[in-house]
mmCIF file of C-alpha atoms and ligand atoms in Angstrom:
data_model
loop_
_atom_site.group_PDB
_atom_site.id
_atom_site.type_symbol
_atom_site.label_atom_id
_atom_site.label_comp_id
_atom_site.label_asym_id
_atom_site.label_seq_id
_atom_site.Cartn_x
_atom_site.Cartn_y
_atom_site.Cartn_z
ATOM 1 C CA UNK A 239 -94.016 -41.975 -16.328
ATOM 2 C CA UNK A 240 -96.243 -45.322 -16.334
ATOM 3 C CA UNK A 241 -93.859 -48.493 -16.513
ATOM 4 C CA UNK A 242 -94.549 -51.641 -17.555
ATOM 5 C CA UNK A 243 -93.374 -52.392 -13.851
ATOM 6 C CA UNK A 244 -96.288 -50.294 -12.559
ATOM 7 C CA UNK A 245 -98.412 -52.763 -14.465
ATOM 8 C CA UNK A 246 -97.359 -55.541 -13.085
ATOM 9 C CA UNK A 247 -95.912 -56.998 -16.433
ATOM 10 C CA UNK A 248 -92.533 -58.991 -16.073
ATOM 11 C CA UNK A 249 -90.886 -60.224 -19.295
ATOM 12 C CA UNK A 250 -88.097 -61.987 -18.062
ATOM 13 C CA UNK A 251 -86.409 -61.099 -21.302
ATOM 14 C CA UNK A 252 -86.157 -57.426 -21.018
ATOM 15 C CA UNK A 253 -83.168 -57.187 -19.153
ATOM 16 C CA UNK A 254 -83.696 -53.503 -18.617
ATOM 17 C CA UNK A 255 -86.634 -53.361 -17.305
ATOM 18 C CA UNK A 256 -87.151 -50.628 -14.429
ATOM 19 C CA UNK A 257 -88.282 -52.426 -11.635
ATOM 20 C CA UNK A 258 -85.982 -53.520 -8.610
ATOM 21 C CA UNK A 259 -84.663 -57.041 -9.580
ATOM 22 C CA UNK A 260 -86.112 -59.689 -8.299
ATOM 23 C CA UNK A 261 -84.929 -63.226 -6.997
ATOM 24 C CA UNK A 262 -86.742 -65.311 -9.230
ATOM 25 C CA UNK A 263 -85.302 -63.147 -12.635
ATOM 26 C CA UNK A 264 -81.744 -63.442 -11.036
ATOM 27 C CA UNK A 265 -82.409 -67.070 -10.760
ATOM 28 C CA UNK A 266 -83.231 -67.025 -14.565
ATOM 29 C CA UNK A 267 -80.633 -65.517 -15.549
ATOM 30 C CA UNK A 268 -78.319 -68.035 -13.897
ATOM 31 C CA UNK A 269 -80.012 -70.833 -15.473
ATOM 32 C CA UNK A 270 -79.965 -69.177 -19.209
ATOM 33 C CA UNK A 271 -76.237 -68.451 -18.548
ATOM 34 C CA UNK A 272 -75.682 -71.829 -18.041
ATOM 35 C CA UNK A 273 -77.206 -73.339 -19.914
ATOM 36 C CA UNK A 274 -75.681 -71.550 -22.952
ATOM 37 C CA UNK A 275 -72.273 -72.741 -21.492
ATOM 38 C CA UNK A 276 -73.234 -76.040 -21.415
ATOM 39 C CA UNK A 277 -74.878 -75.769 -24.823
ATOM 40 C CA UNK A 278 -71.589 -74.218 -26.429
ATOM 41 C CA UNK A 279 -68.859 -75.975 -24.390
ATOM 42 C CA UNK A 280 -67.069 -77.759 -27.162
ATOM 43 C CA UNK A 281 -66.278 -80.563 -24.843
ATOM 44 C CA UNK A 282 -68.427 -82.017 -21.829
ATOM 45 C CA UNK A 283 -66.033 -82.166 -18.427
ATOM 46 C CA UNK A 284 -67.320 -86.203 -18.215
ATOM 47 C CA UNK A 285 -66.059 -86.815 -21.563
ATOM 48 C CA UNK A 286 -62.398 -85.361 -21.106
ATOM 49 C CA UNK A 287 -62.340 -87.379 -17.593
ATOM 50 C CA UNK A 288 -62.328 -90.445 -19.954
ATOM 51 C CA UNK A 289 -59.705 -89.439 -22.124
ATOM 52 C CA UNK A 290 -57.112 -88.385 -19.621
ATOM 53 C CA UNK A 291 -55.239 -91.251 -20.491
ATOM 54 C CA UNK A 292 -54.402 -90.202 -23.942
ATOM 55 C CA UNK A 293 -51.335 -88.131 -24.060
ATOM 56 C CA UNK A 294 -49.109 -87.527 -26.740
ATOM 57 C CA UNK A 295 -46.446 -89.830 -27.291
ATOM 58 C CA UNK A 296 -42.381 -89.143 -27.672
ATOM 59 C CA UNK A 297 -42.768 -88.994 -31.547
ATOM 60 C CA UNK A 298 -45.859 -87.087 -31.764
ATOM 61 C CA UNK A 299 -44.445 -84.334 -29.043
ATOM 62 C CA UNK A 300 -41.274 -84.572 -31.734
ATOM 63 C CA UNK A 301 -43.173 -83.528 -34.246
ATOM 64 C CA UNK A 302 -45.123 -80.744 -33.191
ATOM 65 C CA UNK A 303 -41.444 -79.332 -31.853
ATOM 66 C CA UNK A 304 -39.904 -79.968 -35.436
ATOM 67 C CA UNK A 305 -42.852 -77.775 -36.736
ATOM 68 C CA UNK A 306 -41.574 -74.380 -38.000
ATOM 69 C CA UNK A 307 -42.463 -71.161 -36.124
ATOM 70 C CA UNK A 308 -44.441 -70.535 -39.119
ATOM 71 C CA UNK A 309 -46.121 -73.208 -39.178
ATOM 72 C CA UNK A 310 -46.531 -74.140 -35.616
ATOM 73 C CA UNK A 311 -48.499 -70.584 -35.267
ATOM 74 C CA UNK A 312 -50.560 -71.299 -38.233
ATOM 75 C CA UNK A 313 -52.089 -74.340 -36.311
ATOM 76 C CA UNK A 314 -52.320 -73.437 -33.257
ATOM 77 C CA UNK A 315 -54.003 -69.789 -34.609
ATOM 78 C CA UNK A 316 -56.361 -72.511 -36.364
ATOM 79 C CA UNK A 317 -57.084 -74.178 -32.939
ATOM 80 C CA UNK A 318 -57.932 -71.284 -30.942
ATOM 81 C CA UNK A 319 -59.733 -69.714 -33.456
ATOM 82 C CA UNK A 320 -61.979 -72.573 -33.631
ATOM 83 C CA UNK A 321 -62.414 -72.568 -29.386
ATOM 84 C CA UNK A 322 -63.156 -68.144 -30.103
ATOM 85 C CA UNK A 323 -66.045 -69.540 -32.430
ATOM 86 C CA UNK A 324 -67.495 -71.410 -29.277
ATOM 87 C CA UNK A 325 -67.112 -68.315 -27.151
ATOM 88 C CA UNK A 326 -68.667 -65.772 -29.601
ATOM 89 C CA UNK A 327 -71.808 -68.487 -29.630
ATOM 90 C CA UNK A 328 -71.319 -68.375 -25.740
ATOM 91 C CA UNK A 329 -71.613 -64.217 -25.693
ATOM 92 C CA UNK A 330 -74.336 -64.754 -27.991
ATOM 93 C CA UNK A 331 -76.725 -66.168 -25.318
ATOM 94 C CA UNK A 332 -75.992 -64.539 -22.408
ATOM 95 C CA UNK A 333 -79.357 -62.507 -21.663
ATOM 96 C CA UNK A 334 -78.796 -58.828 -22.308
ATOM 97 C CA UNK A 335 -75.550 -59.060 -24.534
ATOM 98 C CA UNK A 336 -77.623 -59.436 -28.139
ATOM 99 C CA UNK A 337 -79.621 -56.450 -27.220
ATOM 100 C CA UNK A 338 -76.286 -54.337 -26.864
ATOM 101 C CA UNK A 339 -75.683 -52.388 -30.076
ATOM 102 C CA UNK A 340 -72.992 -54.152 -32.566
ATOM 103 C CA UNK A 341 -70.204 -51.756 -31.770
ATOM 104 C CA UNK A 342 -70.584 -52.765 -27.519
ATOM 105 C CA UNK A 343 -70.831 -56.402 -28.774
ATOM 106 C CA UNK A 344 -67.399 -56.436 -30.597
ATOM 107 C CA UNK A 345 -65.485 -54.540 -28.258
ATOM 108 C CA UNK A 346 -66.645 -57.018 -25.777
ATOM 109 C CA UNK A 347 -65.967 -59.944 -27.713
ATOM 110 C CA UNK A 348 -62.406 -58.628 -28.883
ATOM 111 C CA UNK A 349 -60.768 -57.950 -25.607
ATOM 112 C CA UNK A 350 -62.714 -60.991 -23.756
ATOM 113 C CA UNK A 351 -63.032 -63.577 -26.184
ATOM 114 C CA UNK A 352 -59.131 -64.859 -25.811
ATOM 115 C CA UNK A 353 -59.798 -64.587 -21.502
ATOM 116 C CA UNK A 354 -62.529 -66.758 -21.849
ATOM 117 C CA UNK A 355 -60.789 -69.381 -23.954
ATOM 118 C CA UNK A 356 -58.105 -69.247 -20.636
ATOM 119 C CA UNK A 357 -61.147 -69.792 -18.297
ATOM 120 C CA UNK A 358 -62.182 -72.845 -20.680
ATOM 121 C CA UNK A 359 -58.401 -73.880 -20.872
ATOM 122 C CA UNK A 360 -58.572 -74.430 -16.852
ATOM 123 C CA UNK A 361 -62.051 -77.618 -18.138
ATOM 124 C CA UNK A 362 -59.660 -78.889 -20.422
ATOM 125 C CA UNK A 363 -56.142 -79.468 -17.612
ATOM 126 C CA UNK A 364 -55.357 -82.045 -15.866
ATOM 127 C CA UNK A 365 -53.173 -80.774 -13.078
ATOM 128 C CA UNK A 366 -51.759 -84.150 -12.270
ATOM 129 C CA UNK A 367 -49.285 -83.934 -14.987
ATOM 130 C CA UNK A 368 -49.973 -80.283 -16.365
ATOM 131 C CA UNK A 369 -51.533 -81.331 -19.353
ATOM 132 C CA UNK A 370 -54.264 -78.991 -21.614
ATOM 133 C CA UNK A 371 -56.475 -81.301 -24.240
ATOM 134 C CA UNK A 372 -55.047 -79.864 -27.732
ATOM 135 C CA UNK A 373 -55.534 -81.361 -31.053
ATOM 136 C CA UNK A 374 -57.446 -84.617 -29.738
ATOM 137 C CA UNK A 375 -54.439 -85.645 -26.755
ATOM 138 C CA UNK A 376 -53.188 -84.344 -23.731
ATOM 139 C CA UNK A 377 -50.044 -81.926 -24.370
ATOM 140 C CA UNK A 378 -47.282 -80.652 -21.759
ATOM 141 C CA UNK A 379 -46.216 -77.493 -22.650
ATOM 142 C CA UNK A 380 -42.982 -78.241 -24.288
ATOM 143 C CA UNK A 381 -45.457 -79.950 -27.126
ATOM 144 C CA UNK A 382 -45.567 -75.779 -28.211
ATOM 145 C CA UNK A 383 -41.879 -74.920 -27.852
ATOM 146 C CA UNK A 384 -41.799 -74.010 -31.983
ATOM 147 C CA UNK A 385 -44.055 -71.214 -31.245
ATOM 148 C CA UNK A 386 -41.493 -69.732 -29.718
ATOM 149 C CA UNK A 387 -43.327 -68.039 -26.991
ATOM 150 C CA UNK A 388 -42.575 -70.021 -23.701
ATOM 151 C CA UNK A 389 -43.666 -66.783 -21.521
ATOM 152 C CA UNK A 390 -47.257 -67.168 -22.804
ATOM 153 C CA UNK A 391 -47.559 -70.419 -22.459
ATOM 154 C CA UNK A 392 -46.075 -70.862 -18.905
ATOM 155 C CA UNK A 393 -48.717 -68.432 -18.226
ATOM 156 C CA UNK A 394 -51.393 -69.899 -19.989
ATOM 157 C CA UNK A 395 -50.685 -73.131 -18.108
ATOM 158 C CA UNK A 396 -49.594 -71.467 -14.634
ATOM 159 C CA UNK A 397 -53.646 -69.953 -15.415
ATOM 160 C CA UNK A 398 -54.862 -73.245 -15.932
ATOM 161 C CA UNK A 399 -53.143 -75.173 -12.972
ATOM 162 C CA UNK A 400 -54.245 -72.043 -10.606
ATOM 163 C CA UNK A 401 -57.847 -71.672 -11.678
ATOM 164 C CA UNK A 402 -58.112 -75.665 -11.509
ATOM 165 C CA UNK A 403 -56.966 -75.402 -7.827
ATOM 166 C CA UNK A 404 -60.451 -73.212 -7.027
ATOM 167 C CA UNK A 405 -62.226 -76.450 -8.065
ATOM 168 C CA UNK A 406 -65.301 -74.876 -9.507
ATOM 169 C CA UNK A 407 -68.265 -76.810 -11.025
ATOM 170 C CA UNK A 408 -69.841 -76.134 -14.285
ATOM 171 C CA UNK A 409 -72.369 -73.329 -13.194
ATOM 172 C CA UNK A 410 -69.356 -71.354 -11.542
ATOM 173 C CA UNK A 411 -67.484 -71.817 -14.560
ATOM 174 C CA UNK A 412 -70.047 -70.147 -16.563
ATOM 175 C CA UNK A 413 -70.678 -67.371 -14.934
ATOM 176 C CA UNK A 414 -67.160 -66.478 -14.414
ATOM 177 C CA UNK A 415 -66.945 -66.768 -17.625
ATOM 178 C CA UNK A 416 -70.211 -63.945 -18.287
ATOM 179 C CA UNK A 417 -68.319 -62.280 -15.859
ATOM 180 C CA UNK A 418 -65.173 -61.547 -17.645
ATOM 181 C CA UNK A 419 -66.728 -61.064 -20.757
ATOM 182 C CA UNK A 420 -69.577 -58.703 -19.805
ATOM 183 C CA UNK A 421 -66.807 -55.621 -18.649
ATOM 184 C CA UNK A 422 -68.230 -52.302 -18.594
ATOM 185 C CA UNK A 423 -64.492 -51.088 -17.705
ATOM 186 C CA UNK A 424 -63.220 -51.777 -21.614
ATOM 187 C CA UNK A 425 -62.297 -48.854 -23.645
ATOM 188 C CA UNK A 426 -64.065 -47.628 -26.668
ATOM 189 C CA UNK A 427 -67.559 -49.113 -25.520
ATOM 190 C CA UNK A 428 -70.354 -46.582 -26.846
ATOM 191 C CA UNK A 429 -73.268 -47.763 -24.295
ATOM 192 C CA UNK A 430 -71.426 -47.866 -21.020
ATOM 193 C CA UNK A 431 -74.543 -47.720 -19.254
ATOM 194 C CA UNK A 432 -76.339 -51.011 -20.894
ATOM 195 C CA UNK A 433 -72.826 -52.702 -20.695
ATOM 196 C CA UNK A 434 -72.709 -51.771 -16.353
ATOM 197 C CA UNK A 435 -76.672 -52.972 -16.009
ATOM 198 C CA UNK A 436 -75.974 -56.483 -17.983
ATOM 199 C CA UNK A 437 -73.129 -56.586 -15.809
ATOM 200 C CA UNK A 438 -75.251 -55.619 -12.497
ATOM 201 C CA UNK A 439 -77.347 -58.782 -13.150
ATOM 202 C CA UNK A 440 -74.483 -61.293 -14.096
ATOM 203 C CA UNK A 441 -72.809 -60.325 -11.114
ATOM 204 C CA UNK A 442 -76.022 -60.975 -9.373
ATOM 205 C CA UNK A 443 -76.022 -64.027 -10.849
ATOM 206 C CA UNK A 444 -72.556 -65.086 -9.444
ATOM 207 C CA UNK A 445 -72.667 -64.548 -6.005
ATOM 208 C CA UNK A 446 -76.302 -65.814 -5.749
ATOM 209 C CA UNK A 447 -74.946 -68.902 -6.940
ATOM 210 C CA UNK A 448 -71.980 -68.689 -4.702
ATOM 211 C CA UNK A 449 -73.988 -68.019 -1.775
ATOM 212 C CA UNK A 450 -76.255 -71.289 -2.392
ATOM 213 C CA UNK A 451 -73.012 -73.534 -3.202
ATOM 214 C CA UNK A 452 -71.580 -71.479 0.260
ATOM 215 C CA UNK A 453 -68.700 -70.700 -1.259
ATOM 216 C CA UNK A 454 -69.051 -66.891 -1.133
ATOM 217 C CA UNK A 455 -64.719 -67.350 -0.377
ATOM 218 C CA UNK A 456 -64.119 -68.075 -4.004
ATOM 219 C CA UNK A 457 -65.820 -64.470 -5.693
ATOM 220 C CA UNK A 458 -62.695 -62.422 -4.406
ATOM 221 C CA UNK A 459 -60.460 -65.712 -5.676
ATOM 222 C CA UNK A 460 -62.161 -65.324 -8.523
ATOM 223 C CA UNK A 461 -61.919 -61.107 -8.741
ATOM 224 C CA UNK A 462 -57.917 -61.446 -8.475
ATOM 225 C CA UNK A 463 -57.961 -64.182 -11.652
ATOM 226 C CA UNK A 464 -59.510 -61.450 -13.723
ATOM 227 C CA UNK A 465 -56.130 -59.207 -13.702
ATOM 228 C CA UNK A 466 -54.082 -62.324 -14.674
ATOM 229 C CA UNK A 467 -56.535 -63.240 -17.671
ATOM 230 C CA UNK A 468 -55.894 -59.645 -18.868
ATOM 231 C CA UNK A 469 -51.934 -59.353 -18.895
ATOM 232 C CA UNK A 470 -52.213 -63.026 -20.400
ATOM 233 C CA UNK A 471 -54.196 -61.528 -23.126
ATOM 234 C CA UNK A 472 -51.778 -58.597 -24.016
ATOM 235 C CA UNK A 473 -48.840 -60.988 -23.679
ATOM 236 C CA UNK A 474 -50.754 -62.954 -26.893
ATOM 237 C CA UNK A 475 -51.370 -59.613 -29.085
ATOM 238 C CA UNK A 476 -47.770 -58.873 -27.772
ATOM 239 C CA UNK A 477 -46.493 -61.972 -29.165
ATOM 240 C CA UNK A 478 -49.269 -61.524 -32.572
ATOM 241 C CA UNK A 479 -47.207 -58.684 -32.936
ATOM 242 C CA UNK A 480 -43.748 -59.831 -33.156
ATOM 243 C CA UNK A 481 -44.886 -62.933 -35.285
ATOM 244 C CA UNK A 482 -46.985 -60.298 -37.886
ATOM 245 C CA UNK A 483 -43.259 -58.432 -38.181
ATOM 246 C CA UNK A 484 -41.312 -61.459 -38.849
ATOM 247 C CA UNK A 485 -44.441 -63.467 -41.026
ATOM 248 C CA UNK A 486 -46.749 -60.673 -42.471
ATOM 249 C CA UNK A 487 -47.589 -62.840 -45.313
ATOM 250 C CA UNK A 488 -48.746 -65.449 -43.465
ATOM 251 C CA UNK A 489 -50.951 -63.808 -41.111
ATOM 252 C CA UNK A 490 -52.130 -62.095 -44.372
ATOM 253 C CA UNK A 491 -53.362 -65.260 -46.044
ATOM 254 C CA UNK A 492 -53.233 -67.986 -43.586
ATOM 255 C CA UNK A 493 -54.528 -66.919 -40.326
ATOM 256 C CA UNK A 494 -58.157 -67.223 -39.966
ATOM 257 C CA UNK A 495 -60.139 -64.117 -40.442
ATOM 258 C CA UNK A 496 -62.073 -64.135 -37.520
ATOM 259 C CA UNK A 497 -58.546 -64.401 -35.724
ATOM 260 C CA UNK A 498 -57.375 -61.038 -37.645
ATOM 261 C CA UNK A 499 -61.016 -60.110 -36.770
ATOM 262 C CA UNK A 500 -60.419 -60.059 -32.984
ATOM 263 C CA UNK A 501 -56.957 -59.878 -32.615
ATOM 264 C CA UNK A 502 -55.086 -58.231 -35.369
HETATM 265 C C1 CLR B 860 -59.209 -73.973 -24.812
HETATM 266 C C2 CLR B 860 -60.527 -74.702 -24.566
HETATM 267 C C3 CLR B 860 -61.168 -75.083 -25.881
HETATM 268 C C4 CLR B 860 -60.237 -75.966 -26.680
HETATM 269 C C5 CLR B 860 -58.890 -75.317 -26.858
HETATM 270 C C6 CLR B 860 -58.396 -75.248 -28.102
HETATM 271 C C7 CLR B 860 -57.106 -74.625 -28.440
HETATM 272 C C8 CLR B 860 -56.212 -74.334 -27.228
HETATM 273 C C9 CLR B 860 -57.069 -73.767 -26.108
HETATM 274 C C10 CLR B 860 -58.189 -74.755 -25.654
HETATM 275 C C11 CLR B 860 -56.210 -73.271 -24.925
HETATM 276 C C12 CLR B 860 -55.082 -72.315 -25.352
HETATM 277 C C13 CLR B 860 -54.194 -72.929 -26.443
HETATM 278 C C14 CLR B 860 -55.140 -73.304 -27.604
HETATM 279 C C15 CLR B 860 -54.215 -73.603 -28.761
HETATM 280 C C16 CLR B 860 -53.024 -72.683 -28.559
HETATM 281 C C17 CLR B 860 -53.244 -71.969 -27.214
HETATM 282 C C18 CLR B 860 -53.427 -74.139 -25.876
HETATM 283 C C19 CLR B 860 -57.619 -75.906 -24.821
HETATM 284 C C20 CLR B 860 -51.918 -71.550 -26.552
HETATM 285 C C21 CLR B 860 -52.099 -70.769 -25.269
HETATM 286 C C22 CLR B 860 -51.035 -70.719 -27.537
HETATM 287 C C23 CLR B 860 -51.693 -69.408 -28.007
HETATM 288 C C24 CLR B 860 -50.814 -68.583 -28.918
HETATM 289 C C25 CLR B 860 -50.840 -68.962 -30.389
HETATM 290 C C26 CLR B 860 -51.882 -68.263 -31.196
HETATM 291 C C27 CLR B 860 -49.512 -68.648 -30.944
HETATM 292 O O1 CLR B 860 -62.405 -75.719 -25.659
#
């Protein structure tokens, strides 16, 4: 069978093209995944470095905690579900993920979309005083006590403080975050195959990056946060679940649909 590789034609967009993979493609694929992390980051690192000083004062943190648990999940369902619309834009433009069939795309999306709001969590923490950027302000984690889930959010934060220890730039943030979300190892996906070649290149991607930056030490670092993300994320459909029992109505009419969508 004649390819288009036999030919000596090389559309860098045809991810699944037949011929071996070349350095320059990989290359491409680095810059396109970073690029669309950059393009869909919701906040730039430089700008949050400026606002580090704003934290929430004694009153405000009194008022988030007088919230009900009703209420207090409404909001914060509102928050992440706007961060999850950044994501799905991220998935969007990773090369290869668009040309997997709608079914592949939205199992990917629902078990990976809440991991990768973690991963973005770690851009938004400041580890000197264990702070995430929530709601315009720098927030401690006893800002969310009226949730009433202090397991998830110790984790969340624990997450934050340990991923923000690895110290990665921008481009290593980005493809970790392709990475978790391109996982050929999630259940239900119809086109393994596709899903395991996307992933092929991504991981490509990763440690040819890693291996220019010489920090090849950091993809096993980064291969051990990937567990954590996922127990993290059942904790959260864990705690969805309890909340749905207790509010049904609420998450009937007042959650966001995309939240239902990808969590419920
Ligand atoms: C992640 C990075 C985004 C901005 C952003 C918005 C909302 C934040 C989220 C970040 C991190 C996780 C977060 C969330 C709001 C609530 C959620 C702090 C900073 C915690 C973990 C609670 C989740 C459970 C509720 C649904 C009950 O660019």
């Amino acid at each position: 069978l004649m390819s288009r590789g036999d030919m000596g034609i090389y559309d860098p967009e045809d991810i699944f093209c037949p011929y071996p993979t070349s350095l320059l493609h990989i290359e491409e694929v680095c810059a396109s995944i970073v690029h669309s992390h950059r393009e869909t980051s919701q906040y730039r690192v430089e700008d949050l470095q400026a606002l580090r000083w704003k934290l929430f004062s004694r009153e405000e943190i009194h008022a988030y905690q007088s919230k009900s648990v009703d209420e207090m999940w409404q909001h914060c369902a509102l928050r992440l579900t706007e961060a999850v619309q950044y994501v799905v834009e991220f998935a969007k433009r990773i090369p290869g993920f668009r040309q997997l069939c709608q079914n592949d795309q939205i199992v990917l999306l629902k078990s990976g979309s809440m991991e990768l709001v973690l991963v973005r969590m770690s851009r938004m923490f400041n580890t000197e005083n264990s702070t995430v950027f929530f709601d315009g302000k720098f927030a401690g984690k006893e800002l969310f006590k009226s949730l009433a889930c202090n397991d998830l959010i110790t984790a969340a934060f624990d997450l934050a403080h340990n991923l923000c220890a690895l110290r990665l730039n921008e481009q290593q943030v980005a493809l970790f975050s392709a990475l978790v979300l391109i996982n050929a190892d999630r259940p239900c996906l119809e086109e393994r195959g596709r899903v395991e070649r996307v992933r092929k290149e991504v991981e490509l991607a990763l440690s040819h990056t890693l291996h220019r930056d010489n920090q090849e030490g950091l993809l096993h670092k980064l291969y051990q946060k990937v567990a954590v993300l996922k127990s993290i994320c059942s904790l959260h459909i864990e705690k969805l679940r309890w909340f749905r029992q207790l509010y049904p109505l609420t998450v009937h009419s007042l959650f966001p649909p995309l939240y239902k969508e990808l969590f419920g």
